[in-house]
Amino acid sequence: MEPVEEHRPDPDVLLDALKKEEEQSKRGKLKIFFGMCAGVGKTYEMLKAARQVLEQRVDIVVAYVETHRRKETMALVEGLEILPRKTMTYRSTTLEEMDLDAVLARKPRIALVDELAHTNAPGSRHPKRYQDVIELLDNGIDVYTTLNVQHLESRADTVAQITGIPVHETVPDSIFEMADEVELIDISEEVLLQRFAEGKVYAPDRAQSAVKNFFRKGNISALREMALRLTAERVDQQLQAYSTLKAIPGISKTRQRLLVGITADPDCERLIRLTRQLAYASKSSWVAVHVETPGASNAGIQDVLMKHINLAKELGAEVITTADRDVAAALVRVAHEQNARQIIVGRSFRSNIFPSHNIIDRLLERSTDIDVYVSSSHHETPRRRRHISLPHFTSEPRQYIAAFGAIVLVLGICYPFVEFLGYQTVALLLLMLISILPLFMGIGPVLLAATVSALAWDFLFIPPQFTFAIGKAADVLMFVAYFVFASVTSILTSRIRSQERAVRQREERTTALYKLTKELSSARGQDDVLRVAVASLRSIFRAEIVVLLGEPDGDISPTPHPSSTFIVDEKELGVAVWSYWNEKKAGRHTDTLPNAQATYYPIKGSRYTLAVFGIRRSDTAPLGFEQENLLDNCIALISTAMDREFLNELTRRTSVVEESERLYQTLLSSISHELRTPIATIMGNAENLQSEKVRVNVSIVDSLLAEIKTAAERLNRLVENLLDMTRVESGMFKVKLDWTDIHDLFASVLRNVARETKEHHVHINVMDTMPLVRLDFGLMEQVLVNLLYNAAAYTPKGSTISLEAEEQNGVCIITVSDNGPGFPSEALERVFEKFYRVPGTPSGGTGLGLSIAKSYVEAHKGTITASNRLSGGAQFTIRIPSEIKQMKLFESEA
Amino acid sequence: MSFQPTILVIDDEQQIRRLLDVTLSSNEYGVISAATGEEGMREAAMRRPNLIITDLGLPDVDGSEVVRRLREWYDGPIIVLSVRDTEQEIASLLDAGADDYCIKPFRPFELLARIRSALRHHETAPKDSVVTFGDVVVNLAARTVTKSGDDVKLTSLEYSLLALLVRNADKVLTHHYILEQVWGKNYSEETQYLRIYIGQLRKKLEENPAQPKHILTESRVGYRLVTNPSPSV
C-alpha cells in the first residue's frame, strides 16, 4: 500500500459503518447487562437502570424478569409495568415464557427481557429468547437484557474446559456485537462467594452444590477475566468503528480477511470458533469455505457439515461453498477472490486417499502470498479410520438376493462342466461376474457375492471337493488372490459409482437450476411465473407448495394463489404472515415457529416482499446442505422473476394511467366543443323564440325550431357515442349472438339512418345465397349505422353509398363504400383511433364512431379495415367469422 | 268530444312529465302525473286511467316491478319508457304484460302512435276479420291474403306468422312470444326460423323487401306489423 493512502479510510468500511448507523436508527437499541456468572447482580442493575429511566417518564415495561425471589430485586420490580407472561403446556408441565406478541402489541419504548440465553418452551415462535429479542429490536423497541459470559457461543468451549461443565444455552456472539451498550456488572470473587454463602444467589441447599461444582474461586477468576477482556475488546472495537466513521486518521487500517476451511471433521467446530476469535481480536472479517469434492458422502457427514456451516454463519462468517477436486487449490482460489490474507486449517485437513500428500502441504506450495495457519488438533484424527471404513451399505435386500442368485446360477452352470473346464477357469468366470456386478448393485451385495463365490469355489471345485480344505499351496494362493481381487474390484467399482452419483447429483442440481432459469425467463406474467415456480419446486423437492401473494395494500392475501398445491389453515397462515413481515424464512426446520407443517420463504422484490412460498415435504428430515443450497438458489431465481413481473406490471400500470390521462385531455378538448355547440344552438334559439319580434315571422320560427331539433339530435348522437365508448372501455358490453338475416339487419340500419341519408343514394347488394349468420343484431346495427352515418356526412349530396354482404367459407363479409373523396393516405392508418378526425373534415363528428365500430366488430372476433377504392371513394370491410345456416333448409318445409 | 281517455304518466323527471303533459293534453288526452312508483300505483288504483306510461328507472320501485304489480289487477295498456340497451329487460317486460315500449329520447309523434294503437287494440276486442296494410289485404276469416288484388300463396307456417302479426297489428311482439305462438313452446329460442319466415313474408308482401315499410324489426326485441307507416321525417 502506498504511504499516501495510509490515512484514508477504506470506502467500503466507511459505507458499512454508515449503513450500520442508518439501520440502527430504525432499529431498537440493545443494552446488555453483562456479567461473569450468576449472582453478580445483573438483573438488579438492570432494574435500577429501568427505574432511573422511568423517572424521566420513558415508556418502559417488564417483558420478562426473573427475580429468583430475591428480596432486593423484587422490591425494584414494584412500580414497573409488568406484562403478563404466556403459559405454555409441554408434556404436562406448565412453563412461563415472555409473551412476544403482547410486547409487540404493547410497543413500549423500552422492554426489559431477562436472561438472554434462555431456551424457549417447545411450541414458541422462536426456539431461543435472543431471537425474540431480535424481533423486538427489529420492531423498533429498545431492549435491556442480561447475559453471562459463559453463554457466549465463542466462549462456551473455553468455559466448559475451565469448569468441566458443558454449556448448553448459548447465544451467538453476533448479538453481543450488535449491542449498542454493554454494561459490565463486576464484583470481586470474594464478594460473590460471600453472597453465595449468605444465600442471596441460590436457596441455601442449592447454593452449596453450586459453589462446589461451578463457583469455585479459580473458576470465578477465570470467568471474570474473560468477561473483563471481552468488554475491553468491545470498547476497542467501538473506538475503531467510531474512528472509521469519523475518519480519524492513523487508526484505520486496511481490512483484513481470514479464511477458514470447513470440513465434517469434529475438530472443525473448534477451528471455527478459533478463527472467529482471531478475526475479532484482529478486527477483521472472516470467510468460511466449504469445498465440495467428488466422492461419497453420507447423510451423517452432511449433517455434521451443515452444523459446522450454521455455526460459522451464527458466529458471523460469510459462508462460501465451492466445488473442486483439489481442496487446496479451491481454498487458495477463494482466498484470492475474497482478498483473504490468512488461511486457517486444522491439522486433520488431509486428503482421504493419499494421506502422505496432504492438503496442508499443497496449500503451502500454492499460497505463496497467503499465510497459512495450521491449528493443532485436539482429537487424534479418528477421521482417517472412518474413511477407510467401507462406504455405507444402503442396498436393498433385493440386491443381496440377486447377487446371491447370480453366483448360484454361474456355479450351477459350471458345476457339470468342471471336468471339461478345469476349476481355475471356474474361478475366472466367477471373477468376471464379480467385476460385472458392481455396475448394477451396491457394495454390500458385491462383497457378499465375492465371499460366497470364494467359499463356494473352494468348497465345490478346489480339490479335495466338498471340503473347505485346500490341498495344494498354489490353490491356497489362488484362493487368497481370488478373494482379495474380488473384494478390491468391488470396492473400487462401487467407489467410482458413488463418485459418479455425486457428480450426477450435482449435474441434476445444475440442470434443475438451468431449467428453472430458462422457464422463468420465458414466463410472461405473474401467474405464469408462479405456475413455473410451483411446478419446478414440486418436481425438484418432491414437495407440496403454497403461494401466498402480497396484496396491493401491503398485507398478505389469506387465500392461496390458484397455482398452490395445498391449502393453509389459520395456524400455518400465521407462520407465513410472520415470514412475510419479517422477510425471513420461518416454519419447519427454522428458528421461527418450527412446529409448523411447512417451511415458508419470503419472495423478496426490490421494493417489497412480493409473496411467501410455503414448502411442505412429506420427508420429515431437514433438507441436506446441498438441497438447502439449491432451494435457496431456486427461491432467489423465483424472487428475481417475480420482481421482474412486478416491475413490468408497475410500468404497464403507469403507462395505462398516462394513456388514460392523454385520452382524458383529448376527450375534454374534443367533447367540450362538441357539447357546447348544440347546447348553445338550443339555448340561443329557444330564447329567440321567446321574443315577440321573432315569433311574428312564421317561417323564421319554423327554421329556428328545425335548428333546435338538429342540435338536439347532434347532442343525442354524441351522448350515445360517449355511452357506447364508456361501455367499450369498461368492458361492460357483452356480445349476444343470435341468428341474423342480413337483409333484416340492413333494413333496420337503413331505417335508422333514413334521415341522414335522405340526400344520398343508398345501394344494397346481398349475395343471393346469403345464409343466416350469427351476430349480435344490436351491436352490428350500431356498427353499420356509424359507418353509414360517416359515409353520408363526409360525401357530397347525391353520392352513392353501397352496403353489400356476402359469405365466403364461414366468414361474413360486409362492405360499406361510397364514391366520395376517400381518405387522405395518412389518415387510413388512424381512422379507428379514438378522437381521431381526418384533418379538414367538417365539424360535427366526435371521432368516436369508427373507434366504437372497431371495438364492436372485434368483440365478434372479426376485423374491420378502411381503404380507398380504386375507382375512388372510401371503403370499409368487415369480416366476421360465423356459423352459417342455409335458407334452403327451410324452403322444403314450406 | 264525447270520450276523453285519461293517461297516467309515472316518471321521476319533472321535465319529462311536463313534456308528456303538453304532448298528451294537446292531443285531447286527460293526463295524471306521478313522480314515484308508489304514487303511480296509488293513482292507478284511484283514478283508473285508460293507459299507463311508466319509466323503467324510478327512484323507489323499479319500473319493471311497477309493471308486474299493475298487471296483477290492471288490464289497460301499459307503455314502458326506457333508455337504450335495456332491450333484454324490455323483451321480458313485454312478455310479462307490458303492451309497448318507447326508447328515450323519443319523438312525440311516435309515442302518440303507440298510444293510439294500444288504445285501439284494447277497445276493439272482437277483431276485424279483415286487416289492410299498404296494398295487402288479410282476411282472417277466409284465411286469404291478397296483394294489389292478387292472391298471395303462403305456406301454413307463413300464414300463421302473418295472422299473429295482423291480429296484433301495430303492437310489438317479442321473438319469444312469436315463436311460442307459431312454432310452439319448444321452439321459443329457435330464432333462426323466425328470421327466415319474416324474410319470406317480406319478399312476398313488401313493396321493397330490402326496405320494409310494414313488417318492421325492433332491434333485439322482436317484430311489429305497422299498418299505417308514418311518413319518414
Tab-separated table of N, CA, C and O in Angstrom, chain A residues 1 19 87 124 157 163 212 259 317 324 329 341 352 357 388 402 434 461 463 472 499 505 673 679 690 781 844 865-866:
chain	number	residue	atom	x	y	z
A	1	MET	N	0.841	-1.207	0.000
A	1	MET	CA	0.000	0.000	0.000
A	1	MET	C	0.869	1.248	0.000
A	1	MET	O	1.886	1.332	0.665
A	19	LYS	N	-23.976	2.454	6.939
A	19	LYS	CA	-25.162	1.613	6.778
A	19	LYS	C	-25.641	1.124	8.130
A	19	LYS	O	-26.801	1.121	8.465
A	87	THR	N	-48.371	-18.679	29.269
A	87	THR	CA	-48.140	-20.007	29.844
A	87	THR	C	-48.249	-21.032	28.734
A	87	THR	O	-49.146	-21.003	27.912
A	124	SER	N	-42.959	-22.435	21.048
A	124	SER	CA	-42.854	-20.974	20.972
A	124	SER	C	-42.494	-20.577	19.548
A	124	SER	O	-42.088	-21.423	18.748
A	157	ASP	N	-16.867	-23.225	24.744
A	157	ASP	CA	-15.864	-24.286	24.815
A	157	ASP	C	-14.874	-24.049	25.951
A	157	ASP	O	-14.595	-24.937	26.738
A	163	THR	N	-14.432	-25.089	33.641
A	163	THR	CA	-15.293	-25.531	34.730
A	163	THR	C	-15.594	-27.016	34.671
A	163	THR	O	-16.029	-27.590	35.645
A	212	LYS	N	-19.689	-25.754	45.036
A	212	LYS	CA	-18.756	-26.865	44.893
A	212	LYS	C	-18.453	-27.127	43.414
A	212	LYS	O	-17.316	-27.327	43.030
A	259	LEU	N	-9.671	-16.668	6.382
A	259	LEU	CA	-10.433	-17.702	5.695
A	259	LEU	C	-10.249	-19.009	6.440
A	259	LEU	O	-9.123	-19.364	6.791
A	317	ALA	N	-19.605	-15.445	10.153
A	317	ALA	CA	-18.764	-15.631	8.971
A	317	ALA	C	-19.605	-15.532	7.703
A	317	ALA	O	-20.805	-15.782	7.726
A	324	ASP	N	-14.631	-28.416	-6.083
A	324	ASP	CA	-13.333	-28.599	-6.727
A	324	ASP	C	-12.791	-29.967	-6.349
A	324	ASP	O	-13.049	-30.463	-5.254
A	329	ALA	N	-6.291	-26.123	-3.883
A	329	ALA	CA	-6.413	-25.134	-4.956
A	329	ALA	C	-7.665	-24.281	-4.755
A	329	ALA	O	-7.635	-23.062	-4.947
A	341	ARG	N	-6.037	-12.812	3.503
A	341	ARG	CA	-4.575	-12.920	3.564
A	341	ARG	C	-4.126	-14.102	4.413
A	341	ARG	O	-2.974	-14.432	4.464
A	352	ASN	N	-8.132	-37.890	1.706
A	352	ASN	CA	-8.572	-39.216	2.119
A	352	ASN	C	-7.703	-40.314	1.541
A	352	ASN	O	-7.352	-41.266	2.217
A	357	HIS	N	0.377	-37.209	0.907
A	357	HIS	CA	0.431	-35.947	0.196
A	357	HIS	C	-0.736	-35.101	0.704
A	357	HIS	O	-1.752	-34.964	0.068
A	388	ILE	N	-11.437	-44.952	5.845
A	388	ILE	CA	-11.015	-46.232	5.304
A	388	ILE	C	-12.153	-47.228	5.462
A	388	ILE	O	-12.393	-48.063	4.614
A	402	ALA	N	-30.335	-60.930	-5.409
A	402	ALA	CA	-29.952	-61.002	-6.822
A	402	ALA	C	-28.485	-61.405	-6.953
A	402	ALA	O	-28.128	-62.265	-7.784
A	434	ILE	N	-18.033	-61.142	-10.722
A	434	ILE	CA	-17.794	-60.206	-9.615
A	434	ILE	C	-17.427	-58.812	-10.167
A	434	ILE	O	-17.798	-57.784	-9.618
A	461	PHE	N	-15.218	-76.816	-5.895
A	461	PHE	CA	-14.326	-77.073	-7.037
A	461	PHE	C	-12.893	-77.430	-6.654
A	461	PHE	O	-12.283	-78.277	-7.265
A	463	PRO	N	-9.927	-79.117	-5.251
A	463	PRO	CA	-9.749	-80.434	-4.636
A	463	PRO	C	-9.029	-80.287	-3.284
A	463	PRO	O	-8.131	-79.413	-3.199
A	472	LYS	N	-3.396	-78.022	-2.423
A	472	LYS	CA	-2.102	-77.549	-2.897
A	472	LYS	C	-1.831	-76.130	-2.407
A	472	LYS	O	-2.759	-75.313	-2.263
A	499	GLN	N	-18.929	-41.895	-6.746
A	499	GLN	CA	-18.453	-40.593	-7.238
A	499	GLN	C	-19.300	-40.132	-8.409
A	499	GLN	O	-19.676	-38.974	-8.510
A	505	GLN	N	-25.605	-36.075	-9.213
A	505	GLN	CA	-26.485	-35.243	-8.386
A	505	GLN	C	-26.196	-33.768	-8.612
A	505	GLN	O	-27.103	-32.947	-8.725
A	673	HIS	N	-66.066	21.095	-26.924
A	673	HIS	CA	-66.523	21.835	-28.104
A	673	HIS	C	-67.798	21.210	-28.668
A	673	HIS	O	-68.783	21.893	-28.929
A	679	ILE	N	-75.624	22.778	-27.540
A	679	ILE	CA	-76.297	23.395	-26.393
A	679	ILE	C	-76.493	24.883	-26.645
A	679	ILE	O	-77.570	25.446	-26.397
A	690	GLN	N	-88.643	33.109	-27.652
A	690	GLN	CA	-89.420	33.795	-26.630
A	690	GLN	C	-89.696	35.246	-27.010
A	690	GLN	O	-90.567	35.890	-26.437
A	781	GLU	N	-75.834	-3.518	-35.825
A	781	GLU	CA	-76.673	-2.423	-36.301
A	781	GLU	C	-75.961	-1.095	-36.004
A	781	GLU	O	-75.839	-0.225	-36.854
A	844	GLY	N	-68.740	18.495	-36.392
A	844	GLY	CA	-69.984	17.770	-36.132
A	844	GLY	C	-69.737	16.335	-35.755
A	844	GLY	O	-70.619	15.644	-35.290
A	865	THR	N	-61.480	-3.041	-41.726
A	865	THR	CA	-60.373	-2.297	-42.326
A	865	THR	C	-60.934	-1.158	-43.159
A	865	THR	O	-62.061	-1.230	-43.656
A	866	ALA	N	-60.139	-0.124	-43.273
A	866	ALA	CA	-60.524	1.017	-44.100
A	866	ALA	C	-59.596	1.070	-45.303
A	866	ALA	O	-58.415	0.757	-45.188
